[in-house]
Structures are given as structure tokens and as C-alpha cells.
Short mmCIF file of C-alpha atoms in Angstrom, two decimals:
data_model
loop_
_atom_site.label_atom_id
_atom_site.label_comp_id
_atom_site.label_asym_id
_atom_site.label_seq_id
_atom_site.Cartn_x
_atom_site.Cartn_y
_atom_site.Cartn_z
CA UNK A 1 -170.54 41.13 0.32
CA UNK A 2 -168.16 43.89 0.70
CA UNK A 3 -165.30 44.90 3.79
CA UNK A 4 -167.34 45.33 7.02
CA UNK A 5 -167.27 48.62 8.61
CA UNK A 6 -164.08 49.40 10.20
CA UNK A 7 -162.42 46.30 9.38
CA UNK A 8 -159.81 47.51 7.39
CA UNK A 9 -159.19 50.34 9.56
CA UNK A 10 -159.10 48.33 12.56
CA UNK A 11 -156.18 45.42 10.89
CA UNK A 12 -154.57 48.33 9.47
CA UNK A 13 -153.74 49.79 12.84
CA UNK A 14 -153.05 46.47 13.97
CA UNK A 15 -155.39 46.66 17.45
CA UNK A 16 -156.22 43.30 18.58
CA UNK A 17 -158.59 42.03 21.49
CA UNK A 18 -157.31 40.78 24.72
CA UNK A 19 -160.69 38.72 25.14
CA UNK A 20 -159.00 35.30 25.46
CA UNK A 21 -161.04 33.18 27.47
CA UNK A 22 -163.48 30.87 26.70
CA UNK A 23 -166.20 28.50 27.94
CA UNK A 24 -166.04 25.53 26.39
CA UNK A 25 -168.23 22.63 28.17
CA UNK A 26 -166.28 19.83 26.03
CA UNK A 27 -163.16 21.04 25.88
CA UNK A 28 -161.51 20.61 29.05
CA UNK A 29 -159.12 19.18 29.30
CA UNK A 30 -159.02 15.02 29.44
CA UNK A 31 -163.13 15.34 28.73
CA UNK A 32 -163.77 12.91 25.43
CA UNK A 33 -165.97 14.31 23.21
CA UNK A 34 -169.21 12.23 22.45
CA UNK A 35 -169.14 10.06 19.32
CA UNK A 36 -167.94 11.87 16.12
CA UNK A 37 -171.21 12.08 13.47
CA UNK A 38 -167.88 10.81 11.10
CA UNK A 39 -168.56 7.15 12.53
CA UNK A 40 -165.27 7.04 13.93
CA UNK A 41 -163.34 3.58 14.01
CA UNK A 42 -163.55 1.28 16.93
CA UNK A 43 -163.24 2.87 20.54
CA UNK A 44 -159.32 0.97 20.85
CA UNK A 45 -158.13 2.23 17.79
CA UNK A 46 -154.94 4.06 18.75
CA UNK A 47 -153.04 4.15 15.48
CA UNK A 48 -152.42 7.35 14.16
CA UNK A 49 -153.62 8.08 10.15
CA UNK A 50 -150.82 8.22 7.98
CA UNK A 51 -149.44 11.85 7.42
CA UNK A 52 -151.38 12.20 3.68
CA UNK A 53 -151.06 15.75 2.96
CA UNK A 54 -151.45 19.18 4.42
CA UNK A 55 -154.48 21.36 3.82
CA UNK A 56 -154.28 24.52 1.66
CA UNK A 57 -155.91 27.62 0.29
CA UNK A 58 -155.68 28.40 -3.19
CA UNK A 59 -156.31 31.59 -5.48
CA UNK A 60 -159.73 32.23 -7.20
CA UNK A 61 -158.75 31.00 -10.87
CA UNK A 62 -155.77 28.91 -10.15
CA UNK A 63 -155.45 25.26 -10.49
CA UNK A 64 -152.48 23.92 -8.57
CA UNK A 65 -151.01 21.48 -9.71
CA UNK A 66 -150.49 19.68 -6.65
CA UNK A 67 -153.26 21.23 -4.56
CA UNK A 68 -153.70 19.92 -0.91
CA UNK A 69 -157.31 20.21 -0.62
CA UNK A 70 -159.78 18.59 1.47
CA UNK A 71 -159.66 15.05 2.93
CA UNK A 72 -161.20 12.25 1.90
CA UNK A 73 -163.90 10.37 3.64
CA UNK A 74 -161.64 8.32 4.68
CA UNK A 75 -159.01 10.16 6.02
CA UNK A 76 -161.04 12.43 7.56
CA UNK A 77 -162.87 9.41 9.46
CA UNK A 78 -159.39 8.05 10.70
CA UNK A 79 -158.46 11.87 11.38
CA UNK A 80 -161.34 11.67 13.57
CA UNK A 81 -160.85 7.86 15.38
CA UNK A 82 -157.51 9.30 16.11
CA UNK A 83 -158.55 12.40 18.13
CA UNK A 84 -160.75 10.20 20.26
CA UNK A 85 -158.03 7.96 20.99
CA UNK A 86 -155.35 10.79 21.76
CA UNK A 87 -158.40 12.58 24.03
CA UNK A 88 -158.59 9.22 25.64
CA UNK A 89 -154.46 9.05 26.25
CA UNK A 90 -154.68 12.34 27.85
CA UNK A 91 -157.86 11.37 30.32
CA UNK A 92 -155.28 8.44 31.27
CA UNK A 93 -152.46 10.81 32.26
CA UNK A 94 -154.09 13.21 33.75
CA UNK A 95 -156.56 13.91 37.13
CA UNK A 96 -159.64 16.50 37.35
CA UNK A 97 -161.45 15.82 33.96
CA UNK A 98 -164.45 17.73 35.32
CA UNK A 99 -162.11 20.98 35.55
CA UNK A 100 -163.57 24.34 34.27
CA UNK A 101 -163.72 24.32 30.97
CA UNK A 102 -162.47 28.03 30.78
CA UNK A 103 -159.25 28.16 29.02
CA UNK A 104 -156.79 31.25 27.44
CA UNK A 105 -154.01 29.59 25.04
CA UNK A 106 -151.14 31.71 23.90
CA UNK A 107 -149.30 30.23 21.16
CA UNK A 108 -145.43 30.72 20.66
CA UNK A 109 -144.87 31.56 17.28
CA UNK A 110 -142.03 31.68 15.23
CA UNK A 111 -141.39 33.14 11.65
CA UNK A 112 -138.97 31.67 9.34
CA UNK A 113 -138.46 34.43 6.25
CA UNK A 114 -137.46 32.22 3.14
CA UNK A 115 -135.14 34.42 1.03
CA UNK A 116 -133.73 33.89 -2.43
CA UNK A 117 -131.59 37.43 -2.07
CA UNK A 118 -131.95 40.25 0.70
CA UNK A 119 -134.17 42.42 -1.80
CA UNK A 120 -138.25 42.88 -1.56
CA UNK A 121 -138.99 41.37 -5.02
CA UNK A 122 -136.76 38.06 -3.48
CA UNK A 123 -138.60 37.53 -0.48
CA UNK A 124 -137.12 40.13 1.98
CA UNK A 125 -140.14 41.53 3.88
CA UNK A 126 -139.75 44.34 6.89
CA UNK A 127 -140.92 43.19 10.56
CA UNK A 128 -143.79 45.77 10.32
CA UNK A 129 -145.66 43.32 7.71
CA UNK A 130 -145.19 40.14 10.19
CA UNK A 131 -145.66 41.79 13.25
CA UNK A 132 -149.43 42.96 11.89
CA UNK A 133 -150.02 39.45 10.15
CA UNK A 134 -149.32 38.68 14.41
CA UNK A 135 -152.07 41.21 14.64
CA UNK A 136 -154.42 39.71 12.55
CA UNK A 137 -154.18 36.15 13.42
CA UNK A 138 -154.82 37.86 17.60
CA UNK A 139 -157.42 39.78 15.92
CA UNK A 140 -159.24 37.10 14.08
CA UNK A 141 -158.98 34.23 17.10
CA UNK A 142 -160.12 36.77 19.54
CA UNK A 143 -163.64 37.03 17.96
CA UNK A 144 -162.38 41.07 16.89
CA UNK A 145 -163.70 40.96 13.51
CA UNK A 146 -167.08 39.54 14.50
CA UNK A 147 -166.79 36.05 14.70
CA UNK A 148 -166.94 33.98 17.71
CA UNK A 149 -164.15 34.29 20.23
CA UNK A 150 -161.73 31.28 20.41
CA UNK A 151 -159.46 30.48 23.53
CA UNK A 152 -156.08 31.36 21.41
CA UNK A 153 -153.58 34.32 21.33
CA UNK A 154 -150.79 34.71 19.35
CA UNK A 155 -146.89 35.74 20.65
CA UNK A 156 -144.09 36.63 18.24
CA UNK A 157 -140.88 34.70 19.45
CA UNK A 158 -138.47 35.10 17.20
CA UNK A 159 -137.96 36.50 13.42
CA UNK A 160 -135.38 34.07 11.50
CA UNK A 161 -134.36 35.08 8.07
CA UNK A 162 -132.90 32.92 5.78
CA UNK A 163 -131.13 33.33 2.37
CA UNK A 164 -131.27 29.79 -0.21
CA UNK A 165 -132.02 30.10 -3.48
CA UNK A 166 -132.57 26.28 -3.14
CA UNK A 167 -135.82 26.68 -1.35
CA UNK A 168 -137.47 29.43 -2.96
CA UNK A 169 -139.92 28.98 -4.28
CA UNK A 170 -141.42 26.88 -1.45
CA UNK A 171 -142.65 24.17 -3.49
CA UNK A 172 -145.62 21.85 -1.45
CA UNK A 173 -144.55 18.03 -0.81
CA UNK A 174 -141.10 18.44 -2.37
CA UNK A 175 -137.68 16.81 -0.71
CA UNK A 176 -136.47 20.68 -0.62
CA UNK A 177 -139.61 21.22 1.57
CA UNK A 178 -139.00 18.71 4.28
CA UNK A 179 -135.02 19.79 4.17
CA UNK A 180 -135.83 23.30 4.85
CA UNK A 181 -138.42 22.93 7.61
CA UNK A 182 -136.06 20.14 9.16
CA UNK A 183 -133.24 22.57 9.24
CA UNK A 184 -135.57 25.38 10.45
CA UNK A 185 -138.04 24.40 12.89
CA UNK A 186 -138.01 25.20 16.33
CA UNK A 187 -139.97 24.75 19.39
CA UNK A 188 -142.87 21.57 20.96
CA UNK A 189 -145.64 20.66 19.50
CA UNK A 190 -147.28 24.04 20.91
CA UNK A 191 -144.74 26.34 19.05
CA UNK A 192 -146.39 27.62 15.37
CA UNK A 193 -143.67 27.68 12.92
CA UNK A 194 -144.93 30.16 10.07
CA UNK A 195 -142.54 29.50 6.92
CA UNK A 196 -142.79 32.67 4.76
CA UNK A 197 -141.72 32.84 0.66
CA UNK A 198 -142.73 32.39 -2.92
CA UNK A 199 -144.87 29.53 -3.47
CA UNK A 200 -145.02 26.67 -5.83
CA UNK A 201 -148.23 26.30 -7.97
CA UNK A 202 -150.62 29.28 -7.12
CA UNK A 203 -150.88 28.71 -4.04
CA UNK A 204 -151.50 30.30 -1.06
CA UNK A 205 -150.48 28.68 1.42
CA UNK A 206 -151.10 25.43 3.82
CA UNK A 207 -150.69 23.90 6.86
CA UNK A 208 -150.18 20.48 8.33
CA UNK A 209 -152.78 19.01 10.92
CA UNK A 210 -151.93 18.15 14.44
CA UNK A 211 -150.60 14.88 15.38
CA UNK A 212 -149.58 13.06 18.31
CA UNK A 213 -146.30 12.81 17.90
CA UNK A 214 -144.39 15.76 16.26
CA UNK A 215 -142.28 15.83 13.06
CA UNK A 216 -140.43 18.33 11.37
CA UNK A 217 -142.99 19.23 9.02
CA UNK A 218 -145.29 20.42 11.65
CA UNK A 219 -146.13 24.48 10.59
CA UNK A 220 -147.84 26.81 8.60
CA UNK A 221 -146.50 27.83 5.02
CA UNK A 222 -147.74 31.26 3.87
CA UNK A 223 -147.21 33.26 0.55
CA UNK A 224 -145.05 36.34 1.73
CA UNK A 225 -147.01 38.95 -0.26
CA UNK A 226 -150.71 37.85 1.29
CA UNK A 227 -149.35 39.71 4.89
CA UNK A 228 -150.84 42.98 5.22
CA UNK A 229 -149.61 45.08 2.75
CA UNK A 230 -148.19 42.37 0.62
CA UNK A 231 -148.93 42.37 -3.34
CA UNK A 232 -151.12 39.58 -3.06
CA UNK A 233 -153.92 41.63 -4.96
CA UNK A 234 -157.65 40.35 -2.95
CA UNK A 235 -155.58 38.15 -0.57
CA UNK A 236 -153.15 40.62 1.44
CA UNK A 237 -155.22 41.19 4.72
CA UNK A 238 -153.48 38.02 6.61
CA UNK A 239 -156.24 35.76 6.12
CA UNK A 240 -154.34 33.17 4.77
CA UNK A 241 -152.41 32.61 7.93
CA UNK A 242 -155.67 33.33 9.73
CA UNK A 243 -156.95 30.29 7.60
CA UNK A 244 -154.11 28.01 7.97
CA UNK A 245 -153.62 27.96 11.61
CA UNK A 246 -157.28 27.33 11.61
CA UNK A 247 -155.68 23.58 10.10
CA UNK A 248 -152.77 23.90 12.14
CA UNK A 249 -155.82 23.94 14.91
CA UNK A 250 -157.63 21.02 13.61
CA UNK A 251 -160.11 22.76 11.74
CA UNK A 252 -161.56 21.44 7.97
CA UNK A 253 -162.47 23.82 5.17
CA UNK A 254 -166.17 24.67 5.65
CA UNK A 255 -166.94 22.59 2.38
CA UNK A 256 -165.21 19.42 3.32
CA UNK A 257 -167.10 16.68 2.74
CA UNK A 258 -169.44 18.96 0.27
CA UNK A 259 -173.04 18.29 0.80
CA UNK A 260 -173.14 14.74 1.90
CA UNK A 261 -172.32 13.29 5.65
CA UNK A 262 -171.01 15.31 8.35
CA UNK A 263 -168.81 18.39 6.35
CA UNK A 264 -166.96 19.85 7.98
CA UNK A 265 -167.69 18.22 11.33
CA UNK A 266 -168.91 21.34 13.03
CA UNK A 267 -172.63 21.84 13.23
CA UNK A 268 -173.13 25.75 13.09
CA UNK A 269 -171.24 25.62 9.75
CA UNK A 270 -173.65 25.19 7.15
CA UNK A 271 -173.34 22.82 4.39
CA UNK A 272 -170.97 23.43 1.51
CA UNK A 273 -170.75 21.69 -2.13
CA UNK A 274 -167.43 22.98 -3.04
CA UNK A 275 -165.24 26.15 -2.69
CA UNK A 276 -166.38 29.43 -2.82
CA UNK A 277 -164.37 32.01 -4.53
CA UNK A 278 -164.64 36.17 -4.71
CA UNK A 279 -167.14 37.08 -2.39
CA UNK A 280 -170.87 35.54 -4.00
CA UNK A 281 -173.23 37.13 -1.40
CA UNK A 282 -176.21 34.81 -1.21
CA UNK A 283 -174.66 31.34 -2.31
CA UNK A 284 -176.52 28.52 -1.39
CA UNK A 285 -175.21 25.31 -3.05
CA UNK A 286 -176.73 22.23 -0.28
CA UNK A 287 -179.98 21.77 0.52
CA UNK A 288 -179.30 21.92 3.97
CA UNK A 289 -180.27 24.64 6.42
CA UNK A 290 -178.29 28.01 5.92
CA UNK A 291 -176.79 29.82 3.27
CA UNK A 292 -173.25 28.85 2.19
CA UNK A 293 -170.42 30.16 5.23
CA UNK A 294 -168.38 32.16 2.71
CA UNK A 295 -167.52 34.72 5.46
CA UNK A 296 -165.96 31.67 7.55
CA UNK A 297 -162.05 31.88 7.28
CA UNK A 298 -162.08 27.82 6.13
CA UNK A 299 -163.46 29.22 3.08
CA UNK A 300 -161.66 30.26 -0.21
CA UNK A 301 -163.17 33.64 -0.45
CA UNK A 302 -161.95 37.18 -0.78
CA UNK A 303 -159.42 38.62 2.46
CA UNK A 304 -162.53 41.26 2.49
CA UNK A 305 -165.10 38.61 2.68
CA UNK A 306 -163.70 36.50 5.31
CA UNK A 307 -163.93 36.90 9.14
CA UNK A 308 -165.20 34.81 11.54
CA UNK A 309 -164.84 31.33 13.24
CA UNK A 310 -168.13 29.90 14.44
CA UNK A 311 -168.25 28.78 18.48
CA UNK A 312 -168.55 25.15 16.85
CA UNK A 313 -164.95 25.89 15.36
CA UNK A 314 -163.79 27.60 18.72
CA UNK A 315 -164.52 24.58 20.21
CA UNK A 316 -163.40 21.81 17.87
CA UNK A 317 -159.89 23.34 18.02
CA UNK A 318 -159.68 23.69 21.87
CA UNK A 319 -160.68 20.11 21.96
CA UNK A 320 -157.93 19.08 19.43
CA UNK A 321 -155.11 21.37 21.38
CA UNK A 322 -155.70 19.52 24.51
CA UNK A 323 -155.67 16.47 22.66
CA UNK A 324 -152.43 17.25 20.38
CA UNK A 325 -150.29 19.92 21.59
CA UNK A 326 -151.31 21.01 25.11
CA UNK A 327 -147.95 20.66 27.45
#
């Protein structure tokens, strides 16, 4: 499948839609969500999973050696007991849990521009290319590109540049990692801190999932050069921060779980065996209903083949924000 009409022109000129809002029957705040299809653990089970890994996206061809990917079953079954039980803390705490379920989230954001030197080639990106990836994400989460509208907006704060040769490349899971984003990051658990620089084993970027209680590592890494206009040849339209907030959000890769159980845990994404890669129009790899969702952004595909959230996505991750990071 190719770039949908006026896409590119549309990112390009960095317009973005101001349709925020969003009716989400589950969502509301302190509302529980029925039981997860996951067979979540027991209804008291309040610890929180153990912080395993972050979630990536990685190049078509490359083979990282410490790639992030999916879950396992298992984590992604305690992932799951655990956002019942913080749902449940917040129905404690707070009054009106049959309160309209409209809601309009606009997410602080800060950008953290990993350096090795002050030229291009060493990580030293203009505003213009950050201020349209902030187009792009507002773009993408507003339902502009054709996808289902979500409840979140996106709001630059703050542009923080940083010169050290000691953590560039950003290299996934090393000590250097958690020293950087513990000197850098800023903001509650509702501030996105996007760390931007060379990356460590072909990747492209990741994200951490939401907890209940924040730590340092909490953000979005990105590869510099996949922000509009970057180098990032097939993967510099700004879908790879569009995809990783999706994780910051709560959101799995659409072929988590591949073809067995409960995926991705969101019912209008089809069934997925593994990763697609390029743009393979027709792909069909479950024998469950629908073709593959390689147009989803939790997919690996092509910038050009990528661009919509479902309204099962647009709700899962309003139901994890007022679980996880709502004030």
C-alpha cells in the first residue's frame, strides 16, 4: 500500500486537528474496566509487575541485539492485573465514577536533544524538525490521518539540548541510559519526556510503559533522523514517536501475543503472527477475522504505510491514563 492522498502534504505543512474529545463509555474516570480476556490475576492483587523492559520499534532488516520487543504472556497478564488494581485505587480516591466519559488530554512534552558535538551529523537537529514531529504526534492522536480520534493532544514545553559524548549513542538498558534520563527528566507522571540521538543496535526507538509510581526512566527514546525530514530513509515521517507514545500510552504492538490468546488486547485489531515490515498490502498471517493491521502505528511497517489507531486503542489508552498518569 502506498502514501494516502494528501498525507504527506498535510505532515509536511505540519496542520494538525483540534478534534480532541472523545466518548469513551469505559474510560471515565474511576470506571473499572470488565475482566481483561488476558485472565488477569486475582481481583486483590495490587503489586505492580517488575519494570522488565521497554517496548521498541525496529528497522525492516535489522536484528538488534538487545531488541525490546513484545511481552511475554506473562508479563503482559501481570501488566494487565496491575491496571485493574491501579483503576480500582483511583475508584477509591475519587467521587462521580458515572461522570461523562468525554475527555480532551493535553500532554506536556518535553524534548531532551542528545548531542555528541553541536554539528548535524552529531546529533544537532533545528527546532523546525521537533516542532513538526509535535505536529505529527497532534496529527496522528487526533484521528487526522484517518484513524480513529483519541482524547490526546500534544504541547511543546521546553527544548533542552545537551552535549556528552558519553551518552551518544543512546544505547537501550545500559547504566549510561538510566544516568542520562536521571539527570534529564523533568515533569509528573503526565509530562512525556522525548530523548532524541543516535541509537544503539538498529533501532528505532522505544518507550517505557506506564506505571504507578514514576521513575526516572519514564519517556520515549527516538532516533533523531526518523523526525520529519531526518535521514532515516522509509522511517522519517515521525511515526516512530507516533508509535512509541502509543507504549508510553499503554498500548501493545498489534502482533503481541501473535495468533494465539488475546493479542494485543484490543478487539478491532485483528490478529497478528509476527511483525510486519515494508508495506505487504494484503498480509494475512492468523486465521482470525481480518487482514493483518499493517496500517496500525503498533506495527513495524513503512512511515508511508502507517496511520491510524483503532477506537479499541483510543480507548485502551484513555483507560490506562486515568489509571497511571491522570493528576
Amino acid at each position: 500500500m502506498g502514501l494516502r492522498p494528501n498525507l504527506l502534504t498535510r505532515r509536511t505543512a505540519g496542520v494538525a486537528s483540534t478534534t480532541l474529545a472523545l466518548l469513551l463509555s469505559t474510560a471515565a474516570v474511576g470506571v473499572v474496566p470488565a475482566a481483561s480476556a488476558f485472565s488477569a490475576a486475582p481481583a486483590d492483587a495490587c503489586a505492580e509487575p517488575a519494570d522488565v523492559h521497554s517496548d521498541a520499534r525496529v528497522k525492516a532488516g535489522a536484528h538488534a541485539k538487545q531488541e525490546p520487543n513484545e511481552l511475554t504472556a506473562k508479563e503482559t497478564r501481570e501488566r494487565e492485573a496491575d491496571l485493574a488494581a491501579a483503576l480500582r485505587e483511583r475508584a477509591n480516591f475519587r467521587t462521580g465514577a458515572g461522570a461523562a466519559a468525554l475527555a480532551a488530554v493535553t500532554i506536556p512534552v518535553v524534548v531532551h536533544v542528545i548531542q555528541e558535538d553541536g554539528t548535524r551529523a552529531g546529533g544537532n537537529i533545528p527546532d523546525s524538525m521537533i516542532n513538526s514531529q509535535i505536529s505529527v504526534l497532534n496529527e496522528a492522536y487526533s484521528g487526522g490521518t484517518g484513524g480513529a480520534a483519541t482524547a490526546f493532544s500534544f504541547q511543546l514545553q521546553k527544548i533542552n539540548r545537551v552535549t556528552n559524548p558519553a551518552w551518544y549513542p543512546i544505547v537501550q538498558g545500559s547504566s549510561a541510559e538510566r544516568s542520562m534520563k536521571t539527570s534529564l527528566r523533568e515533569g509528573g507522571k503526565n509530562t512525556l519526556n522525548v530523548y532524541l540521538g543516535e541509537l544503539s543496535d538498529d533501532l528505532l526507538g522505544w518507550a517505557t510503559f506506564p506505571k504507578r509510581r514514576l521513575d526516572s526512566m519514564d519517556g520515549v527514546v527516538v532516533l533523531t533522523e526518523s523526525l520529519p525530514g531526518g535521514t532515516a530513509t522509509n522511517y522519517n515521517q515521525g511515526d516512530t514517536g507516533t508509535h512509541e507514545v502509543g507504549h508510553w500510552l499503554n498500548l501493545y504492538h498489534t502482533f503481541q501475543g501473535g495468533c494465539r490468546g488475546s493479542g494485543d488486547g484490543v478487539s478491532d485489531t485483528p490478529a497478528e503472527a509476527e511483525p510486519a515490515y515494508q508495506c505487504p498490502t494484503g498480509r494475512d498471517t492468523c486465521t482470525a477475522a481480518g487482514l493483518d493491521p499493517i496500517t496500525n502505528f503498533m506495527d513495524y511497517t513503512y512511515d508511508t504505510c502507517m496511520y491510524q489507531f483503532t477506537a479499541g486503542q483510543a480507548e485502551r489508552m484513555l483507560t490506562a491514563w486515568n489509571a497511571y498518569r491522570a493528576a
